[in-house]
Amino acid sequence: MLNAAVRLFNERGYDATSMYDIAVSLGITKSSVYHHIAGKEQLLQMAMDRALDGLFEAAEDVRQQDLPAIERLERLIGRSVLVLAERFEFVTVLLRVRGNTEVEQHALTRRREFDTVVTELVKQAQTEGDVRPDIDPATAARLLLGMVNSLSEWYRPRPGGAAAIATAVSAIAFEGLRL
Amino acid sequence: MLNAAVRLFNERGYDATSMYDIAVSLGITKSSVYHHIAGKEQLLQMAMDRALDGLFEAAEDVRQQDLPAIERLERLIGRSVLVLAERFEFVTVLLRVRGNTEVEQHALTRRREFDTVVTELVKQAQTEGDVRPDIDPATAARLLLGMVNSLSEWYRPRPGGAAAIATAVSAIAFEGLRL
């Protein structure tokens, strides 16, 4: 049911999708849907949680590694690409949310927390002398995540595709395009 | 009127904005609005054209420069950041469009044309030996523009801000974060 709802949210927009539409797309009655789910907003929250939980699991895994900050940063950015590819429809829902309700505001707060994790890694890597000191860490974090999040606009699943993109993101972000 | 409409499109969404809302926000009657404009879609088209015209003017300026492809690419990416900052509300409208109508489809086609300009510059720079050959040019173009377009999510105007961000984008994309 969550998958069906998320597909509709992304196709038509969250506001334009009704519980009736979700029921129709599953070939069941609206009352059957309400048997499982309190309402549309619960589906939105579940979808955004699937995206955010993936990102925070990656952050937690990386945090526990005994590595220089730049290595942890590079791994976290790579993992974020994979989360985005694996949970594509969920992340797309998350990235389109504008904060119109409490549930959306809560998701935006968690997104900002994730931005802060990335910003802190950039800062630490600067302190360790591994990242150029002339870039504001928060700006660097936003640009790194901007690159990653852009996948929601153009990524199309194919075997090995996500790994190749993670490698490209890493190469551009850490080594630069210039030979 | 265009500015007022674009502000509402970005605050409430295009679909949720009516010609009546636009009239109210200007303190005039709906019939006065229709005196100047055929309908909401014309305002959408004008907004997207302002964004796209800025990008294509930058592409044309850069095309005429007698410089290696990598220099032209770097200038075009920098110029795109400035266009996004200067025409922020118009670009934001453009980036949120999903292609639901003919006007939106036309804008998406022009966006893809711009992506192609960037892809061709990456290709040419690879041929000239200035860009690492291990990255797919179309992927590189999407990631570069992903970084630039992410500004629509987080950029807040302040003096010198856009120039600093253009420098940061350029540093990350072409030289990489790693020292």
Short mmCIF file of C-alpha atoms in Angstrom, two decimals:
data_model
loop_
_atom_site.label_atom_id
_atom_site.label_comp_id
_atom_site.label_asym_id
_atom_site.label_seq_id
_atom_site.Cartn_x
_atom_site.Cartn_y
_atom_site.Cartn_z
CA MET A 1 0.00 0.00 0.00
CA LEU A 2 2.85 2.36 0.84
CA ASN A 3 4.44 1.70 -2.55
CA ALA A 4 1.18 2.38 -4.38
CA ALA A 5 0.62 5.61 -2.44
CA VAL A 6 4.16 6.83 -3.04
CA ARG A 7 3.87 6.15 -6.77
CA LEU A 8 0.70 8.29 -6.90
CA PHE A 9 2.25 11.06 -4.76
CA ASN A 10 5.14 11.29 -7.23
CA GLU A 11 2.97 11.08 -10.35
CA ARG A 12 0.19 13.48 -9.39
CA GLY A 13 1.52 15.29 -6.36
CA TYR A 14 0.63 14.59 -2.73
CA ASP A 15 -2.17 17.18 -2.57
CA ALA A 16 -3.83 15.86 -5.72
CA THR A 17 -3.86 12.25 -4.46
CA SER A 18 -6.88 11.09 -2.42
CA MET A 19 -7.34 7.98 -0.27
CA TYR A 20 -9.89 6.96 -2.91
CA ASP A 21 -7.20 7.13 -5.64
CA ILE A 22 -4.93 4.94 -3.51
CA ALA A 23 -7.73 2.39 -3.01
CA VAL A 24 -8.52 2.33 -6.75
CA SER A 25 -4.87 1.81 -7.68
CA LEU A 26 -4.81 -1.24 -5.37
CA GLY A 27 -8.18 -2.55 -6.59
CA ILE A 28 -9.65 -2.44 -3.06
CA THR A 29 -12.28 -0.28 -1.34
CA LYS A 30 -11.52 2.94 0.48
CA SER A 31 -12.73 1.40 3.76
CA SER A 32 -10.19 -1.42 3.34
CA VAL A 33 -7.46 1.20 3.04
CA TYR A 34 -8.66 2.91 6.23
CA HIS A 35 -8.60 -0.50 7.93
CA HIS A 36 -4.78 -0.38 7.68
CA ILE A 37 -3.96 3.29 7.66
CA ALA A 38 -5.23 6.31 9.63
CA GLY A 39 -5.00 8.61 6.61
CA LYS A 40 -2.98 9.99 3.75
CA GLU A 41 -0.63 11.85 6.07
CA GLN A 42 0.41 8.60 7.77
CA LEU A 43 1.46 7.25 4.36
CA LEU A 44 3.43 10.42 3.69
CA GLN A 45 5.19 10.12 7.04
CA MET A 46 6.01 6.42 6.47
CA ALA A 47 7.42 7.25 3.02
CA MET A 48 9.59 10.09 4.30
CA ASP A 49 10.77 7.95 7.26
CA ARG A 50 11.93 5.21 4.88
CA ALA A 51 14.05 7.77 3.05
CA LEU A 52 15.39 9.50 6.18
CA ASP A 53 16.04 6.26 8.09
CA GLY A 54 18.22 5.09 5.19
CA LEU A 55 20.27 8.28 5.32
CA PHE A 56 20.65 8.24 9.12
CA GLU A 57 21.63 4.54 9.12
CA ALA A 58 24.37 5.43 6.65
CA ALA A 59 25.45 8.35 8.87
CA GLU A 60 25.55 6.08 11.93
CA ASP A 61 27.57 3.36 10.14
CA VAL A 62 30.07 5.94 8.95
CA ARG A 63 30.29 7.60 12.38
CA GLN A 64 31.49 4.37 13.92
CA GLN A 65 34.38 3.96 11.49
CA ASP A 66 37.83 4.78 12.77
CA LEU A 67 38.88 6.78 9.72
CA PRO A 68 39.90 10.35 8.86
CA ALA A 69 36.89 12.67 8.44
CA ILE A 70 37.47 12.98 4.70
CA GLU A 71 37.15 9.20 4.27
CA ARG A 72 33.99 9.15 6.35
CA LEU A 73 32.62 12.08 4.35
CA GLU A 74 33.38 10.36 1.05
CA ARG A 75 31.74 7.13 2.26
CA LEU A 76 28.67 8.96 3.52
CA ILE A 77 28.21 10.75 0.19
CA GLY A 78 28.63 7.45 -1.67
CA ARG A 79 26.15 5.71 0.65
CA SER A 80 23.68 8.57 0.17
CA VAL A 81 23.74 7.98 -3.59
CA LEU A 82 22.96 4.29 -2.98
CA VAL A 83 20.13 5.11 -0.52
CA LEU A 84 18.67 7.49 -3.07
CA ALA A 85 18.83 4.84 -5.80
CA GLU A 86 17.46 2.01 -3.61
CA ARG A 87 14.69 4.08 -2.02
CA PHE A 88 14.17 6.26 -5.07
CA GLU A 89 10.42 6.85 -4.84
CA PHE A 90 10.58 7.49 -1.09
CA VAL A 91 13.42 9.99 -1.36
CA THR A 92 11.62 11.74 -4.23
CA VAL A 93 8.56 12.21 -1.99
CA LEU A 94 10.83 13.58 0.74
CA LEU A 95 12.61 16.03 -1.54
CA ARG A 96 9.38 17.53 -2.87
CA VAL A 97 7.91 18.30 0.53
CA ARG A 98 7.67 22.04 1.34
CA GLY A 99 6.77 21.97 5.04
CA ASN A 100 3.06 22.75 4.78
CA THR A 101 2.06 20.48 7.70
CA GLU A 102 3.56 19.32 10.99
CA VAL A 103 4.54 15.96 9.47
CA GLU A 104 6.33 17.78 6.63
CA GLN A 105 8.00 20.19 9.06
CA HIS A 106 9.30 17.25 11.06
CA ALA A 107 10.79 15.69 7.93
CA LEU A 108 12.43 18.99 6.96
CA THR A 109 13.95 19.18 10.46
CA ARG A 110 15.45 15.70 10.02
CA ARG A 111 16.77 16.69 6.57
CA ARG A 112 18.49 19.70 8.15
CA GLU A 113 19.97 17.42 10.83
CA PHE A 114 21.43 15.28 8.07
CA ASP A 115 22.84 18.39 6.35
CA THR A 116 24.47 19.25 9.69
CA VAL A 117 26.11 15.80 9.90
CA VAL A 118 27.65 16.41 6.46
CA THR A 119 28.66 19.98 7.36
CA GLU A 120 30.41 18.75 10.54
CA LEU A 121 32.33 16.13 8.55
CA VAL A 122 33.52 18.82 6.09
CA LYS A 123 34.60 21.01 9.02
CA GLN A 124 36.45 18.18 10.69
CA ALA A 125 38.16 17.23 7.42
CA GLN A 126 39.25 20.86 7.05
CA THR A 127 40.67 20.79 10.60
CA GLU A 128 42.53 17.60 9.73
CA GLY A 129 43.99 19.39 6.70
CA ASP A 130 42.39 17.11 4.11
CA VAL A 131 39.78 19.50 2.64
CA ARG A 132 40.56 22.86 1.10
CA PRO A 133 40.05 25.55 3.74
CA ASP A 134 38.70 28.22 1.36
CA ILE A 135 35.16 26.77 1.13
CA ASP A 136 32.46 27.38 3.71
CA PRO A 137 31.59 23.93 5.18
CA ALA A 138 27.82 24.50 5.10
CA THR A 139 28.00 25.58 1.43
CA ALA A 140 30.14 22.55 0.60
CA ALA A 141 27.65 20.25 2.34
CA ARG A 142 24.71 21.76 0.45
CA LEU A 143 26.49 21.45 -2.89
CA LEU A 144 27.52 17.84 -2.20
CA LEU A 145 23.96 16.93 -1.23
CA GLY A 146 22.64 18.97 -4.16
CA MET A 147 24.61 16.72 -6.47
CA VAL A 148 23.33 13.60 -4.70
CA ASN A 149 19.71 14.77 -4.48
CA SER A 150 19.65 15.70 -8.17
CA LEU A 151 19.38 11.96 -8.85
CA SER A 152 15.70 12.24 -7.92
CA GLU A 153 15.30 14.27 -11.14
CA TRP A 154 17.13 12.05 -13.59
CA TYR A 155 18.15 8.65 -12.18
CA ARG A 156 16.74 5.63 -14.00
CA PRO A 157 17.47 2.24 -12.39
CA ARG A 158 19.73 -0.14 -14.27
CA PRO A 159 22.19 -2.81 -13.11
CA GLY A 160 25.35 -1.21 -11.75
CA GLY A 161 23.97 2.24 -12.45
CA ALA A 162 23.87 3.48 -8.86
CA ALA A 163 27.41 2.29 -8.11
CA ALA A 164 28.72 4.02 -11.25
CA ILE A 165 26.99 7.26 -10.27
CA ALA A 166 28.34 7.02 -6.71
CA THR A 167 31.83 6.71 -8.20
CA ALA A 168 31.23 9.70 -10.49
CA VAL A 169 29.93 11.85 -7.62
CA SER A 170 32.93 10.93 -5.53
CA ALA A 171 35.39 11.60 -8.35
CA ILE A 172 33.91 15.02 -9.15
CA ALA A 173 33.41 16.12 -5.54
CA PHE A 174 36.74 15.02 -4.10
CA GLU A 175 39.18 15.03 -7.02
CA GLY A 176 37.44 17.43 -9.42
CA LEU A 177 36.71 17.08 -13.13
CA ARG A 178 39.97 18.64 -14.24
CA LEU A 179 42.79 16.25 -15.13
CA MET B 1 2.26 41.11 -12.27
CA LEU B 2 4.69 38.40 -13.34
CA ASN B 3 6.64 38.84 -10.10
CA ALA B 4 3.47 38.60 -8.01
CA ALA B 5 2.33 35.48 -9.86
CA VAL B 6 5.71 33.78 -9.55
CA ARG B 7 5.83 34.48 -5.81
CA LEU B 8 2.43 32.80 -5.40
CA PHE B 9 3.41 29.86 -7.65
CA ASN B 10 6.43 29.22 -5.41
CA GLU B 11 4.59 29.71 -2.12
CA ARG B 12 1.43 27.72 -2.84
CA GLY B 13 2.23 25.75 -5.95
CA TYR B 14 1.16 26.56 -9.50
CA ASP B 15 -1.97 24.38 -9.41
CA ALA B 16 -3.18 25.89 -6.13
CA THR B 17 -2.82 29.48 -7.43
CA SER B 18 -5.81 31.06 -9.19
CA MET B 19 -6.03 34.19 -11.33
CA TYR B 20 -8.20 35.55 -8.51
CA ASP B 21 -5.33 35.01 -6.01
CA ILE B 22 -2.98 36.88 -8.34
CA ALA B 23 -5.45 39.78 -8.64
CA VAL B 24 -5.90 39.94 -4.84
CA SER B 25 -2.15 39.96 -4.21
CA LEU B 26 -1.88 42.98 -6.56
CA GLY B 27 -4.92 44.72 -5.09
CA ILE B 28 -6.68 44.83 -8.47
CA THR B 29 -9.69 43.06 -9.96
CA LYS B 30 -9.54 39.76 -11.79
CA SER B 31 -10.79 41.46 -14.97
CA SER B 32 -7.87 43.91 -14.78
CA VAL B 33 -5.50 40.95 -14.70
CA TYR B 34 -7.17 39.44 -17.77
CA HIS B 35 -6.80 42.79 -19.50
CA HIS B 36 -3.03 42.16 -19.56
CA ILE B 37 -2.72 38.41 -19.57
CA ALA B 38 -4.54 35.58 -21.38
CA GLY B 39 -4.37 33.29 -18.37
CA LYS B 40 -2.32 31.64 -15.68
CA GLU B 41 -0.46 29.49 -18.18
CA GLN B 42 0.86 32.57 -19.99
CA LEU B 43 2.36 33.77 -16.70
CA LEU B 44 3.94 30.35 -16.17
CA GLN B 45 5.44 30.44 -19.65
CA MET B 46 6.79 33.98 -19.18
CA ALA B 47 8.36 32.96 -15.86
CA MET B 48 10.02 29.86 -17.30
CA ASP B 49 11.22 31.83 -20.34
CA ARG B 50 12.93 34.38 -18.09
CA ALA B 51 14.84 31.55 -16.44
CA LEU B 52 15.66 29.68 -19.65
CA ASP B 53 16.57 32.80 -21.63
CA GLY B 54 19.13 33.65 -18.95
CA LEU B 55 20.72 30.21 -19.23
CA PHE B 56 20.77 30.23 -23.05
CA GLU B 57 22.23 33.76 -23.17
CA ALA B 58 25.04 32.50 -20.92
CA ALA B 59 25.52 29.48 -23.21
CA GLU B 60 25.66 31.72 -26.28
CA ASP B 61 28.17 34.14 -24.68
CA VAL B 62 30.40 31.24 -23.69
CA ARG B 63 30.09 29.57 -27.11
CA GLN B 64 31.59 32.65 -28.78
CA GLN B 65 34.69 32.64 -26.60
CA ASP B 66 37.89 31.38 -28.17
CA LEU B 67 38.91 29.23 -25.21
CA PRO B 68 39.51 25.55 -24.41
CA ALA B 69 36.28 23.65 -23.73
CA ILE B 70 37.11 23.24 -20.04
CA GLU B 71 37.34 27.03 -19.62
CA ARG B 72 34.06 27.53 -21.43
CA LEU B 73 32.47 24.80 -19.29
CA GLU B 74 33.73 26.38 -16.09
CA ARG B 75 32.47 29.81 -17.16
CA LEU B 76 29.07 28.42 -18.14
CA ILE B 77 28.66 26.68 -14.77
CA GLY B 78 29.66 29.89 -12.97
CA ARG B 79 27.26 31.95 -15.10
CA SER B 80 24.47 29.45 -14.39
CA VAL B 81 24.93 30.02 -10.65
CA LEU B 82 24.60 33.78 -11.21
CA VAL B 83 21.50 33.36 -13.42
CA LEU B 84 19.95 31.18 -10.73
CA ALA B 85 20.70 33.77 -8.05
CA GLU B 86 19.55 36.77 -10.13
CA ARG B 87 16.39 35.10 -11.47
CA PHE B 88 15.86 32.99 -8.37
CA GLU B 89 12.05 32.93 -8.28
CA PHE B 90 11.80 32.27 -12.03
CA VAL B 91 14.30 29.41 -11.97
CA THR B 92 12.52 27.92 -8.95
CA VAL B 93 9.26 27.87 -10.93
CA LEU B 94 11.08 26.22 -13.83
CA LEU B 95 12.69 23.52 -11.68
CA ARG B 96 9.41 22.49 -10.07
CA VAL B 97 7.58 21.92 -13.34
CA ARG B 98 6.77 18.27 -14.08
CA GLY B 99 5.58 18.45 -17.69
CA ASN B 100 1.83 18.19 -17.12
CA THR B 101 0.90 20.58 -19.95
CA GLU B 102 2.25 21.55 -23.37
CA VAL B 103 3.81 24.74 -21.98
CA GLU B 104 5.56 22.70 -19.28
CA GLN B 105 6.69 20.09 -21.82
CA HIS B 106 8.19 22.84 -23.95
CA ALA B 107 10.13 24.16 -20.95
CA LEU B 108 11.39 20.66 -20.12
CA THR B 109 12.57 20.29 -23.72
CA ARG B 110 14.55 23.53 -23.45
CA ARG B 111 16.02 22.37 -20.12
CA ARG B 112 17.18 19.16 -21.81
CA GLU B 113 18.72 21.24 -24.62
CA PHE B 114 20.68 23.15 -22.02
CA ASP B 115 21.80 19.86 -20.40
CA THR B 116 23.02 18.82 -23.85
CA VAL B 117 25.07 22.01 -24.24
CA VAL B 118 26.80 21.19 -20.95
CA THR B 119 27.25 17.52 -21.90
CA GLU B 120 28.87 18.52 -25.21
CA LEU B 121 31.29 20.85 -23.41
CA VAL B 122 32.30 18.02 -21.05
CA LYS B 123 32.82 15.71 -24.05
CA GLN B 124 34.90 18.27 -25.89
CA ALA B 125 36.99 18.96 -22.79
CA GLN B 126 37.62 15.22 -22.49
CA THR B 127 38.71 15.11 -26.14
CA GLU B 128 41.06 18.03 -25.45
CA GLY B 129 42.52 16.03 -22.54
CA ASP B 130 41.47 18.49 -19.84
CA VAL B 131 38.69 16.47 -18.14
CA ARG B 132 39.13 13.01 -16.63
CA PRO B 133 38.05 10.44 -19.22
CA ASP B 134 36.53 7.96 -16.71
CA ILE B 135 33.28 9.88 -16.20
CA ASP B 136 30.30 9.66 -18.53
CA PRO B 137 29.78 13.19 -19.95
CA ALA B 138 25.99 13.15 -19.54
CA THR B 139 26.33 12.03 -15.90
CA ALA B 140 28.93 14.73 -15.28
CA ALA B 141 26.63 17.36 -16.82
CA ARG B 142 23.69 16.25 -14.66
CA LEU B 143 25.77 16.30 -11.49
CA LEU B 144 27.21 19.74 -12.29
CA LEU B 145 23.75 21.12 -12.95
CA GLY B 146 22.42 19.26 -9.90
CA MET B 147 24.87 21.21 -7.80
CA VAL B 148 23.86 24.50 -9.47
CA ASN B 149 20.12 23.83 -9.36
CA SER B 150 20.24 22.88 -5.68
CA LEU B 151 20.54 26.63 -5.01
CA SER B 152 16.79 26.86 -5.62
CA GLU B 153 16.38 24.89 -2.36
CA TRP B 154 18.71 26.82 -0.08
CA TYR B 155 20.06 30.07 -1.61
CA ARG B 156 19.23 33.24 0.31
CA PRO B 157 20.28 36.50 -1.40
CA ARG B 158 22.99 38.54 0.29
CA PRO B 159 25.68 40.87 -1.11
CA GLY B 160 28.47 38.88 -2.72
CA GLY B 161 26.70 35.62 -1.88
CA ALA B 162 26.12 34.44 -5.44
CA ALA B 163 29.72 35.14 -6.49
CA ALA B 164 31.05 33.23 -3.46
CA ILE B 165 28.82 30.27 -4.27
CA ALA B 166 29.87 30.33 -7.94
CA THR B 167 33.49 30.17 -6.75
CA ALA B 168 32.69 27.27 -4.40
CA VAL B 169 30.87 25.32 -7.13
CA SER B 170 33.77 25.85 -9.48
CA ALA B 171 36.36 24.83 -6.87
CA ILE B 172 34.50 21.65 -5.93
CA ALA B 173 33.53 20.64 -9.48
CA PHE B 174 36.85 21.29 -11.20
CA GLU B 175 39.52 20.94 -8.50
CA GLY B 176 37.70 18.78 -5.95
CA LEU B 177 37.32 19.20 -2.18
CA ARG B 178 40.43 17.19 -1.34
CA LEU B 179 43.60 19.17 -0.69
#
